[in-house]
Coordinates of C-alpha atoms and ligand atoms in Angstrom, one line a residue:
Chain S
M1 CA -19.6 -23.0 12.2
L2 CA -20.6 -19.8 14.0
E3 CA -22.2 -19.7 17.4
V4 CA -23.4 -16.5 19.0
R5 CA -24.8 -16.4 22.5
G6 CA -26.3 -13.6 24.5
L7 CA -24.8 -10.8 22.3
S8 CA -25.7 -7.4 23.7
K9 CA -24.7 -3.8 23.0
R10 CA -26.0 -0.5 24.4
F11 CA -25.3 2.9 22.9
G12 CA -26.0 5.5 25.6
G13 CA -29.8 5.1 26.2
L14 CA -30.4 2.9 23.2
Q15 CA -30.2 -0.9 23.6
A16 CA -29.1 -1.5 20.0
V17 CA -28.6 -5.3 20.4
R18 CA -30.2 -7.4 23.1
D19 CA -29.3 -10.9 24.1
V20 CA -29.0 -12.3 20.5
D21 CA -28.4 -16.0 19.9
L22 CA -27.5 -17.1 16.4
D23 CA -26.1 -20.2 14.8
V24 CA -24.7 -20.6 11.3
A25 CA -24.3 -24.1 10.0
A26 CA -21.1 -24.9 8.0
G27 CA -21.9 -24.7 4.3
S28 CA -25.2 -22.9 4.7
I29 CA -26.5 -19.5 3.7
T30 CA -28.1 -17.8 6.7
A31 CA -29.9 -14.4 6.6
L32 CA -30.3 -11.8 9.2
I33 CA -33.2 -9.5 8.4
G34 CA -35.1 -6.8 10.2
P35 CA -36.4 -3.2 9.9
N36 CA -34.0 -0.2 9.8
G37 CA -32.2 0.3 13.0
A38 CA -32.9 -3.2 14.2
G39 CA -29.3 -3.8 15.2
K40 CA -28.2 -6.0 12.3
T41 CA -25.0 -4.0 11.4
T42 CA -24.1 -3.6 15.0
S43 CA -24.4 -7.4 15.5
F44 CA -22.0 -7.9 12.5
A45 CA -19.6 -5.4 13.9
M46 CA -19.5 -7.3 17.2
I47 CA -19.1 -10.7 15.6
A48 CA -16.3 -9.4 13.4
G49 CA -14.5 -7.7 16.3
F50 CA -15.1 -4.0 15.4
I51 CA -17.3 -3.3 18.4
R52 CA -16.8 -4.8 21.8
P53 CA -20.0 -6.4 23.0
D54 CA -21.3 -5.5 26.5
A55 CA -22.2 -9.1 27.0
G56 CA -22.2 -12.4 25.1
R57 CA -19.8 -14.6 23.3
V58 CA -18.9 -15.6 19.8
A59 CA -17.3 -18.8 18.7
L60 CA -16.0 -19.7 15.2
E61 CA -15.6 -23.4 14.6
G62 CA -15.6 -24.0 18.4
R63 CA -12.9 -21.4 19.0
A64 CA -13.8 -18.3 21.1
I65 CA -13.2 -15.1 19.1
T66 CA -15.2 -12.7 21.3
A67 CA -13.5 -9.3 21.4
L68 CA -10.5 -10.4 19.3
R69 CA -9.2 -7.7 17.0
P70 CA -10.8 -7.7 13.5
D71 CA -7.6 -8.5 11.8
R72 CA -7.1 -11.6 14.1
I73 CA -10.7 -12.7 13.3
A74 CA -10.1 -12.2 9.6
A75 CA -7.0 -14.4 9.9
H76 CA -9.2 -17.1 11.5
G77 CA -11.3 -17.0 8.3
L78 CA -14.2 -14.7 9.2
V79 CA -14.4 -11.6 7.0
R80 CA -17.1 -9.0 6.8
T81 CA -18.1 -6.5 4.2
F82 CA -19.4 -3.0 4.9
Q83 CA -22.9 -1.7 4.3
I84 CA -21.5 1.7 3.6
T85 CA -18.8 0.6 1.1
Q86 CA -15.2 1.3 2.2
P87 CA -13.0 1.3 -0.9
F88 CA -9.3 2.3 -0.8
G89 CA -10.2 5.2 -2.9
G90 CA -6.7 6.1 -4.1
L91 CA -6.0 2.5 -5.3
S92 CA -7.1 0.7 -8.4
V93 CA -9.8 -1.9 -8.3
A94 CA -7.2 -4.7 -8.7
E95 CA -5.0 -3.2 -6.0
N96 CA -8.0 -3.0 -3.7
I97 CA -8.7 -6.7 -4.1
R98 CA -5.0 -7.5 -3.8
I99 CA -5.0 -6.2 -0.2
G100 CA -7.5 -9.0 0.6
A101 CA -5.4 -11.5 -1.3
F102 CA -2.3 -10.5 0.7
L103 CA -3.8 -12.1 3.8
H104 CA -2.7 -15.5 2.6
V105 CA -0.6 -14.8 -0.4
A106 CA 2.6 -13.0 0.5
E107 CA 4.2 -12.6 -2.9
P108 CA 3.0 -9.4 -4.6
A109 CA 2.8 -10.7 -8.2
A110 CA 1.0 -13.9 -7.1
A111 CA -1.4 -11.8 -5.0
M112 CA -2.1 -9.6 -7.9
A113 CA -2.8 -12.5 -10.2
A114 CA -5.2 -13.9 -7.6
A115 CA -6.9 -10.5 -7.2
R116 CA -7.4 -10.1 -11.0
A117 CA -8.9 -13.6 -11.3
I118 CA -11.4 -12.9 -8.5
G119 CA -12.2 -9.4 -9.8
T120 CA -12.8 -10.9 -13.3
R121 CA -15.0 -13.7 -11.8
L122 CA -17.1 -11.0 -10.0
G123 CA -17.6 -9.1 -13.2
L124 CA -15.1 -6.3 -12.5
G125 CA -12.8 -7.4 -15.3
P126 CA -13.0 -4.2 -17.5
L127 CA -12.7 -2.0 -14.3
L128 CA -9.6 -3.6 -12.7
D129 CA -7.2 -0.8 -13.6
R130 CA -9.6 2.0 -12.8
P131 CA -9.4 3.9 -9.5
A132 CA -11.8 2.4 -7.0
A133 CA -13.1 5.9 -6.3
S134 CA -14.6 6.0 -9.8
L135 CA -16.8 3.0 -9.3
T136 CA -20.7 3.2 -9.3
V137 CA -22.7 1.9 -6.3
A138 CA -23.0 -1.5 -8.0
G139 CA -19.3 -1.6 -8.7
R140 CA -18.5 -0.7 -5.1
K141 CA -20.7 -3.4 -3.8
R142 CA -19.0 -5.9 -6.0
L143 CA -15.6 -4.6 -4.9
E144 CA -16.5 -5.2 -1.3
L145 CA -17.5 -8.7 -2.1
A146 CA -14.3 -9.3 -4.2
R147 CA -12.0 -8.0 -1.6
A148 CA -13.5 -10.1 1.2
L149 CA -13.5 -13.2 -1.1
A150 CA -9.8 -12.6 -1.9
T151 CA -8.9 -13.3 1.8
Q152 CA -10.1 -16.9 1.2
P153 CA -12.6 -16.7 4.1
R154 CA -14.4 -19.7 5.5
L155 CA -17.3 -17.6 6.7
L156 CA -18.4 -14.4 4.9
L157 CA -20.5 -11.7 6.5
L158 CA -22.3 -9.7 3.8
D159 CA -24.0 -6.5 4.9
E160 CA -26.5 -5.5 2.3
V161 CA -24.4 -6.2 -0.8
M162 CA -27.6 -5.7 -3.0
A163 CA -28.8 -2.4 -1.6
G164 CA -29.1 0.2 -4.3
L165 CA -28.8 -2.2 -7.2
N166 CA -31.3 -2.7 -10.0
P167 CA -33.1 -6.0 -10.5
A168 CA -30.7 -7.3 -13.1
E169 CA -27.7 -6.5 -10.9
I170 CA -29.4 -8.2 -7.9
G171 CA -30.0 -11.3 -10.0
E172 CA -26.3 -11.4 -10.9
I173 CA -25.2 -11.0 -7.2
V174 CA -27.6 -13.7 -6.1
G175 CA -26.0 -16.0 -8.7
L176 CA -22.5 -15.0 -7.5
I177 CA -23.4 -15.7 -3.8
R178 CA -24.7 -19.1 -4.7
E179 CA -21.4 -19.8 -6.6
I180 CA -19.4 -18.7 -3.6
R181 CA -21.3 -21.0 -1.3
T182 CA -20.9 -23.9 -3.7
A183 CA -17.1 -23.2 -3.6
G184 CA -17.3 -24.0 0.1
V185 CA -17.7 -20.7 1.8
T186 CA -20.3 -20.4 4.5
I187 CA -22.4 -17.2 4.3
L188 CA -24.3 -15.0 6.8
L189 CA -26.0 -12.1 5.1
I190 CA -28.0 -9.0 6.0
E191 CA -30.5 -8.1 3.4
H192 CA -33.6 -6.0 3.0
I193 CA -34.5 -7.5 -0.4
M194 CA -36.9 -10.3 0.6
Q195 CA -36.9 -11.9 -2.8
A196 CA -33.1 -12.4 -2.6
V197 CA -33.4 -13.7 1.0
A198 CA -36.1 -16.2 0.1
S199 CA -34.2 -17.6 -2.9
L200 CA -30.8 -17.8 -1.1
A201 CA -31.2 -18.5 2.6
E202 CA -32.0 -21.8 4.3
R203 CA -32.4 -20.2 7.6
V204 CA -33.5 -16.6 8.5
Y205 CA -33.2 -14.7 11.8
V206 CA -35.4 -11.7 12.3
L207 CA -34.2 -8.8 14.5
A208 CA -36.4 -6.0 15.6
E209 CA -35.4 -3.2 18.0
G210 CA -32.3 -5.2 19.0
A211 CA -34.0 -8.5 19.9
L212 CA -34.5 -11.7 17.9
I213 CA -38.2 -12.1 17.3
A214 CA -38.3 -15.1 15.0
T215 CA -36.2 -17.7 13.2
G216 CA -36.9 -20.3 10.7
S217 CA -37.1 -21.0 7.0
P218 CA -38.0 -18.1 4.7
R219 CA -41.5 -19.5 4.3
E220 CA -42.0 -19.8 8.0
I221 CA -40.7 -16.3 8.5
A222 CA -43.0 -14.9 5.8
E223 CA -46.0 -16.3 7.6
N224 CA -45.0 -15.3 11.1
P225 CA -47.4 -12.7 12.5
A226 CA -44.7 -11.2 14.8
V227 CA -42.5 -10.6 11.8
I228 CA -45.3 -9.0 9.9
E229 CA -46.1 -6.8 12.8
A230 CA -42.5 -5.7 13.2
Y231 CA -42.4 -4.6 9.6
L232 CA -45.8 -3.2 9.0
G233 CA -46.8 -2.0 12.5
H234 CA -49.3 -3.2 15.2
G235 CA -52.4 -4.8 13.9
A236 CA -51.0 -5.5 10.4
A237 CA -51.0 -9.2 10.8
A238 CA -54.7 -9.3 11.6
R239 CA -55.5 -7.0 8.7
L240 CA -53.5 -9.1 6.3
A241 CA -55.1 -12.4 7.6
R242 CA -58.5 -11.0 6.5
T243 CA -57.2 -10.5 2.9
H244 CA -55.3 -13.9 3.0
S245 CA -52.0 -12.4 1.8
S246 CA -48.6 -11.8 3.3
P247 CA -46.3 -9.0 2.5
F248 CA -43.7 -11.7 1.8
D249 CA -45.8 -13.6 -0.8
Q250 CA -43.9 -12.0 -3.7
A251 CA -40.8 -12.7 -1.8
A252 CA -40.8 -16.4 -2.2
P253 CA -41.2 -17.0 -5.9
H254 CA -39.5 -20.4 -6.1
G255 CA -41.7 -21.9 -3.4
Chain H
M1 CA 10.9 9.6 -17.3
P2 CA 14.4 8.2 -18.3
L3 CA 15.2 11.7 -19.3
V4 CA 14.4 12.9 -15.8
V5 CA 16.5 10.2 -14.3
L6 CA 19.4 11.2 -16.6
A7 CA 19.0 14.8 -15.6
G8 CA 19.0 13.8 -12.0
I9 CA 22.3 11.8 -12.4
V10 CA 23.9 14.7 -14.1
L11 CA 22.7 17.1 -11.4
A12 CA 23.9 14.8 -8.6
A13 CA 27.3 14.4 -10.3
L14 CA 27.8 18.2 -10.9
P15 CA 29.4 19.0 -7.5
F16 CA 32.0 16.3 -8.1
L17 CA 33.1 17.5 -11.5
G18 CA 33.5 21.2 -10.7
G19 CA 35.7 20.9 -7.7
S20 CA 33.9 23.9 -6.2
Q21 CA 33.2 23.8 -2.5
Y22 CA 30.2 26.1 -3.0
L23 CA 28.5 23.6 -5.4
A24 CA 29.3 20.7 -3.0
T25 CA 27.7 22.6 -0.1
I26 CA 24.5 23.2 -2.1
G27 CA 24.6 19.5 -3.1
L28 CA 25.1 18.5 0.5
L29 CA 22.2 20.6 1.8
T30 CA 19.9 19.5 -0.9
A31 CA 20.7 15.8 -0.5
A32 CA 20.3 16.2 3.3
S33 CA 16.8 17.7 2.8
A34 CA 16.0 14.9 0.3
L35 CA 17.2 12.3 2.8
V36 CA 15.1 13.5 5.7
G37 CA 12.2 14.2 3.3
Q38 CA 12.5 10.6 2.1
G39 CA 12.7 9.3 5.6
W40 CA 9.5 11.3 6.5
N41 CA 7.9 10.1 3.3
L42 CA 8.3 6.4 4.2
A43 CA 5.7 6.8 7.1
G44 CA 4.1 10.2 6.4
G45 CA 3.7 9.7 2.6
F46 CA 3.0 6.0 2.2
G47 CA 1.2 5.5 5.5
G48 CA -0.3 9.0 6.0
L49 CA 1.3 9.1 9.4
T50 CA 1.7 12.9 9.4
S51 CA 4.4 13.6 12.0
F52 CA 5.3 17.1 13.2
G53 CA 8.1 15.9 15.4
S54 CA 10.3 13.7 13.2
V55 CA 13.3 16.0 13.9
M56 CA 13.6 13.9 17.1
F57 CA 15.1 11.2 14.9
F58 CA 17.6 13.6 13.3
G59 CA 18.6 14.8 16.8
I60 CA 18.9 11.3 18.1
G61 CA 21.2 10.4 15.2
A62 CA 23.3 13.6 15.6
Y63 CA 23.8 13.0 19.4
T64 CA 24.4 9.3 18.9
A65 CA 27.3 10.1 16.6
A66 CA 28.7 12.8 18.9
I67 CA 28.4 10.7 22.1
I68 CA 29.9 7.4 21.0
Q69 CA 33.1 9.1 19.9
T70 CA 33.6 11.9 22.4
R71 CA 32.4 10.0 25.5
W72 CA 33.2 6.3 24.7
G73 CA 35.9 6.6 22.0
I74 CA 34.1 4.5 19.5
N75 CA 34.9 4.9 15.8
P76 CA 32.6 7.5 14.3
W77 CA 31.6 5.3 11.4
F78 CA 29.8 3.2 13.9
G79 CA 27.6 6.2 14.4
L80 CA 25.7 5.4 11.2
P81 CA 24.3 1.9 12.3
A82 CA 24.0 3.0 15.9
G83 CA 22.2 6.2 15.0
A84 CA 19.9 4.3 12.7
A85 CA 19.2 1.7 15.3
L86 CA 18.4 4.2 18.0
G87 CA 16.3 6.3 15.6
G88 CA 14.4 3.2 14.7
L89 CA 13.9 2.3 18.3
A90 CA 12.6 5.8 19.1
G91 CA 10.2 5.5 16.2
A92 CA 9.0 2.1 17.4
V93 CA 8.5 3.3 21.0
V94 CA 6.8 6.6 20.1
G95 CA 4.8 5.0 17.3
F96 CA 3.7 2.0 19.4
A97 CA 2.5 4.3 22.2
A98 CA 0.6 6.6 19.9
F99 CA -0.9 3.9 17.6
R100 CA -1.8 1.7 20.5
A101 CA -3.8 4.6 21.9
G102 CA -5.5 4.9 18.5
L103 CA -4.1 8.4 17.8
R104 CA -4.5 9.6 14.2
G105 CA -4.3 12.7 12.1
S106 CA -3.6 15.9 14.0
Y107 CA -3.6 14.1 17.4
F108 CA -0.7 11.9 16.2
A109 CA 1.0 15.0 14.8
L110 CA 0.8 16.8 18.1
V111 CA 2.1 13.9 20.1
T112 CA 5.1 13.6 17.9
L113 CA 5.7 17.3 18.3
A114 CA 5.5 16.8 22.1
F115 CA 8.0 13.9 22.0
A116 CA 10.4 16.0 19.9
E117 CA 10.1 18.7 22.6
V118 CA 10.8 16.1 25.3
F119 CA 14.0 15.2 23.6
H120 CA 14.9 18.8 23.2
V121 CA 14.5 19.4 26.9
L122 CA 16.4 16.2 27.8
S123 CA 19.3 17.1 25.6
N124 CA 19.3 20.6 27.2
S125 CA 19.7 19.2 30.7
L126 CA 21.6 15.9 30.5
A127 CA 25.4 15.8 31.2
L128 CA 25.7 13.0 28.6
T129 CA 24.6 15.4 25.8
G130 CA 26.6 18.3 27.1
A131 CA 23.4 20.1 28.2
G132 CA 23.0 23.6 26.7
L133 CA 26.6 23.8 25.5
G134 CA 26.2 20.8 23.2
I135 CA 29.0 18.6 22.0
T136 CA 32.0 19.7 20.0
L137 CA 34.0 17.1 18.1
R138 CA 37.8 17.3 18.0
L139 CA 39.0 18.2 14.6
A140 CA 40.7 15.1 13.2
P141 CA 40.1 14.9 9.4
G142 CA 40.5 11.5 7.8
L143 CA 38.5 8.8 6.1
G144 CA 38.9 6.5 9.0
N145 CA 37.6 9.2 11.3
F146 CA 34.5 10.0 9.1
Q147 CA 35.7 13.7 9.0
F148 CA 36.3 15.4 5.7
L149 CA 37.8 18.8 4.9
D150 CA 36.4 18.5 1.4
R151 CA 32.6 19.1 1.3
R152 CA 32.4 16.8 -1.7
A153 CA 33.2 13.8 0.6
S154 CA 30.4 14.7 3.0
Y155 CA 28.1 15.2 0.0
A156 CA 29.1 11.7 -1.3
V157 CA 28.1 10.1 2.0
M158 CA 24.8 12.0 2.1
L159 CA 24.1 11.0 -1.5
A160 CA 24.8 7.3 -0.8
L161 CA 22.4 7.4 2.1
L162 CA 19.8 9.1 -0.1
V163 CA 20.2 6.3 -2.7
L164 CA 19.7 3.7 0.1
A165 CA 16.6 5.5 1.4
T166 CA 15.2 5.8 -2.1
A167 CA 15.8 2.1 -2.6
L168 CA 13.8 1.5 0.6
A169 CA 10.9 3.7 -0.8
H170 CA 11.1 1.7 -4.0
W171 CA 10.9 -1.6 -2.0
L172 CA 8.0 -0.2 -0.1
R173 CA 6.0 0.6 -3.2
A174 CA 6.5 -2.9 -4.5
S175 CA 6.1 -5.0 -1.3
R176 CA 3.2 -6.4 0.6
F177 CA 4.2 -4.4 3.6
G178 CA 4.1 -1.2 1.6
A179 CA 0.7 -2.1 0.1
R180 CA -0.7 -2.7 3.5
L181 CA 0.7 0.6 4.7
V182 CA -1.0 2.5 1.8
A183 CA -4.2 0.6 2.5
L184 CA -4.2 1.8 6.1
R185 CA -3.7 5.3 4.8
E186 CA -6.7 5.0 2.5
N187 CA -9.1 3.3 4.9
E188 CA -8.3 1.9 8.3
D189 CA -11.6 0.0 8.9
A190 CA -11.4 -1.8 5.5
A191 CA -7.7 -2.6 6.0
Q192 CA -8.4 -4.1 9.4
A193 CA -11.4 -6.1 8.1
L194 CA -9.0 -7.6 5.5
G195 CA -6.6 -8.8 8.1
I196 CA -4.1 -5.9 8.5
D197 CA -2.6 -5.4 11.9
I198 CA -2.9 -1.6 12.3
V199 CA -0.6 -1.0 15.2
R200 CA 2.2 -3.3 14.0
T201 CA 2.2 -2.0 10.4
K202 CA 2.2 1.6 11.4
T203 CA 4.8 1.1 14.2
L204 CA 7.2 -0.6 11.8
A205 CA 6.7 2.2 9.2
F206 CA 7.4 4.9 11.8
A207 CA 10.5 3.0 13.0
L208 CA 11.8 2.7 9.5
S209 CA 11.2 6.4 9.0
G210 CA 13.1 7.1 12.3
A211 CA 16.1 5.0 11.2
V212 CA 16.5 6.8 7.9
I213 CA 16.1 10.3 9.3
A214 CA 18.6 9.5 12.1
T215 CA 21.4 8.8 9.5
A216 CA 21.0 12.4 8.3
G217 CA 21.7 13.6 11.8
V218 CA 24.8 11.4 12.0
V219 CA 26.2 13.0 8.8
Y220 CA 25.3 16.4 10.1
T221 CA 27.5 15.9 13.2
Q222 CA 30.3 14.5 11.2
T223 CA 30.2 17.5 8.8
Y224 CA 29.9 20.4 11.2
L225 CA 31.6 18.7 14.2
Y226 CA 29.2 20.4 16.6
I227 CA 25.7 19.7 17.8
D228 CA 23.5 21.4 20.4
P229 CA 19.9 21.0 21.5
S230 CA 18.4 23.8 19.3
I231 CA 20.1 22.5 16.2
A232 CA 19.3 18.9 16.9
F233 CA 15.7 19.3 17.7
S234 CA 14.5 22.4 15.9
V235 CA 10.8 22.5 14.9
E236 CA 11.8 24.1 11.6
R237 CA 13.6 20.9 10.5
S238 CA 10.5 18.9 11.3
V239 CA 8.5 21.2 9.0
E240 CA 11.2 21.0 6.3
M241 CA 10.9 17.2 6.1
L242 CA 7.2 17.4 5.8
L243 CA 7.4 20.1 3.3
V244 CA 9.9 18.4 1.1
A245 CA 7.7 15.3 0.9
M246 CA 4.5 17.3 0.4
I247 CA 6.1 19.5 -2.4
G248 CA 7.6 16.5 -4.2
G249 CA 4.6 14.2 -3.9
P250 CA 3.9 12.3 -0.7
G251 CA 3.8 8.5 -1.1
T252 CA 5.9 8.5 -4.3
V253 CA 9.5 7.2 -4.6
W254 CA 11.0 10.2 -6.3
G255 CA 8.9 12.9 -4.7
P256 CA 11.2 13.9 -1.8
I257 CA 14.2 14.4 -4.2
L258 CA 12.1 16.6 -6.5
G259 CA 10.7 18.4 -3.4
A260 CA 14.2 19.0 -2.0
I261 CA 15.4 20.5 -5.3
G262 CA 12.3 22.6 -5.6
L263 CA 12.4 23.8 -2.0
H264 CA 16.1 24.7 -2.2
L265 CA 15.6 26.6 -5.5
V266 CA 12.9 28.7 -3.9
A267 CA 14.2 29.0 -0.4
D268 CA 17.8 29.7 -1.2
T269 CA 17.0 32.2 -3.9
A270 CA 14.5 34.0 -1.8
Q271 CA 16.9 34.1 1.2
A272 CA 19.7 35.5 -0.9
W273 CA 17.4 38.5 -1.6
I274 CA 15.6 38.9 1.7
A275 CA 17.5 38.3 4.9
L276 CA 14.9 38.8 7.6
P277 CA 14.9 36.6 10.8
G278 CA 12.1 34.1 10.6
F279 CA 11.7 34.6 6.9
A280 CA 12.4 31.0 6.1
A281 CA 9.6 29.7 8.4
M282 CA 7.2 32.2 6.9
L283 CA 8.3 31.2 3.4
Y284 CA 7.8 27.5 4.3
G285 CA 4.2 28.3 5.3
V286 CA 3.5 30.1 2.1
V287 CA 5.1 27.3 0.0
L288 CA 3.1 24.6 1.8
L289 CA -0.2 26.5 1.3
A290 CA 0.6 27.0 -2.4
V291 CA 1.5 23.3 -2.9
I292 CA -1.7 22.1 -1.1
R293 CA -3.7 24.5 -3.2
L294 CA -2.1 24.0 -6.6
L295 CA -0.3 20.7 -6.5
P296 CA -2.1 18.3 -4.2
D297 CA 0.0 15.4 -5.6
G298 CA 3.2 17.3 -5.5
I299 CA 5.7 17.7 -8.3
A300 CA 5.7 13.9 -8.9
G301 CA 1.9 14.1 -9.5
M302 CA 2.5 16.8 -12.1
F303 CA 4.8 14.4 -14.0
R304 CA 2.3 11.6 -13.8
R305 CA -0.4 13.7 -15.3
A306 CA 1.8 15.0 -18.1
Ligands
ATP1 N1 -21.8 3.9 17.0 C1 -23.1 4.1 17.3 N2 -23.4 5.0 18.3 C2 -24.6 5.2 18.7 N3 -25.7 4.6 18.2 C3 -25.5 3.7 17.2 C4 -24.2 3.4 16.7 N4 -24.2 2.5 15.7 C5 -25.5 2.2 15.6 N5 -26.3 3.0 16.4 C6 -27.8 2.9 16.6 O1 -28.1 1.5 16.9 C7 -29.2 1.1 16.2 C8 -28.9 -0.1 15.4 O2 -28.1 0.3 14.3 P1 -27.7 -0.7 13.2 O3 -26.8 0.0 12.2 O4 -27.1 -1.9 13.8 O5 -29.0 -1.1 12.5 P2 -29.3 -2.0 11.2 O6 -30.2 -3.0 11.6 O7 -28.1 -2.3 10.5 O8 -30.2 -0.9 10.3 P3 -30.1 -0.7 8.7 O9 -31.1 -1.7 8.1 O10 -30.7 0.7 8.6 O11 -28.7 -0.8 8.2 C9 -29.7 2.3 15.4 O12 -30.7 3.0 16.1 C10 -28.5 3.2 15.3 O13 -28.8 4.5 15.2
MG2 MG1 -27.2 -1.9 8.8

């Protein structure tokens, strides 16, 4: 579905993303993880057309989309959310979602009906007529998701939609993401919350200091010494091996 | 709100009932302010495209009307569609250049100001526009000639255009295009992520704004039968449009009308008492500061809260 090859980006003296290859199979949930500043959001921004890569190419369903404008890429069915939520502050929640719905529904009343249905489905029902600026963090994350979903995407890029939420809220979002996938949307997500990654993703890519250091199932990733080192520092893998535990043990509850 | 609309209709009709040229002149000036304010509002209010140079469209409309009849003998009524078309074209060209370059906020404002100055200089030097002397129309009153001795007729034309422009604002508020324009104003990155073509949407809005403002210039020429560079492209008129929209409530359908009435009440009253050169410009500045400070959503915002 999505094929990324050799993606690279340098900001001044910092190589933010270095030669990243990534594949997302149609119908799958794929996760991109890594420590802070690893280059995850920058990779998303390049895939979605917001940042022009220095090198590399991106193909969506076999069609090259490298360096197309974000709105063109969205029209092709690839839509991203923002880690730092970007609501249309002066508009109501429903109007926010309707902007997404307008991508494929031209008629204003029909787009509004679709927007309200999606908002309700994502648990924003009672908030639909409130100004988006009044939402809590949890509400804003849901709004990001709802707006993107309203564009009827085929591939959704979710950038930390669970950050800042409490465990109950995370549980709900995990359920929603599963539903979205079941409805036929392929998902690539960035997430720090390992429990959510382990229970959602079939395949995980690990980025550290701009480069991919591992890929595999959540279980394989949790046991990979290179990943443990990247998260906990040099020598951590050896120390943990002595105690026979992994920092990700609690992260894979459903086996 | 119906009460307000009723009051508006009565107010708009007043100059026709009295038969006084004085009332008709006040009506004409207020409607003209409301029309350019509404034109500015279409892009500046709904889209947040704050232009400091939208007088260029007024000037283009005014010169289009003057040129087609004095140079080419075309019927003056044709000035309205021709002026609107050229104003729209100028808006599209200037807008496309600026938005393509990613100019926003004060950069965009300054570029529009610069373009208005370019038109000012051009009109001051081209033979087609009569250079510094400007263009004087031959007095030939008559409906077929779009020249009226009775100010009430000019007022009626201006009012009709204002109704059209306000209908356009109303459409903008209800349409997909308008919603996308507002989304761009609120958050460009999010809008683009959701599939909105930034350059296209903004360019269209600025062209629309240009077309509407140009029609006011056409009526100006037909009313005063004279146009020159400093009238056509005065910075003060650019500020007036912005002010009318800001006072009334930017991005609202009725704001510019409320703003024009408000501004004329204040400005005309003050000017009747204090006749200093440059006083109007100073007053505009004070009014703008007061509005930003006290009424961030304009007069229309006050009604909404009430
Ligand atoms: N526009 C930019 N200009 C300069 N440096 C940038 C820019 N954007 C990101 N960076 C830097 O690039 C690196 C990667 O940033 P990025 O946001 O992609 O990380 P991330 O993996 O998403 O991190 P986090 O988990 O904290 O969100 C960081 O060091 C960041 O400071
Ligand atoms: Mg990030």
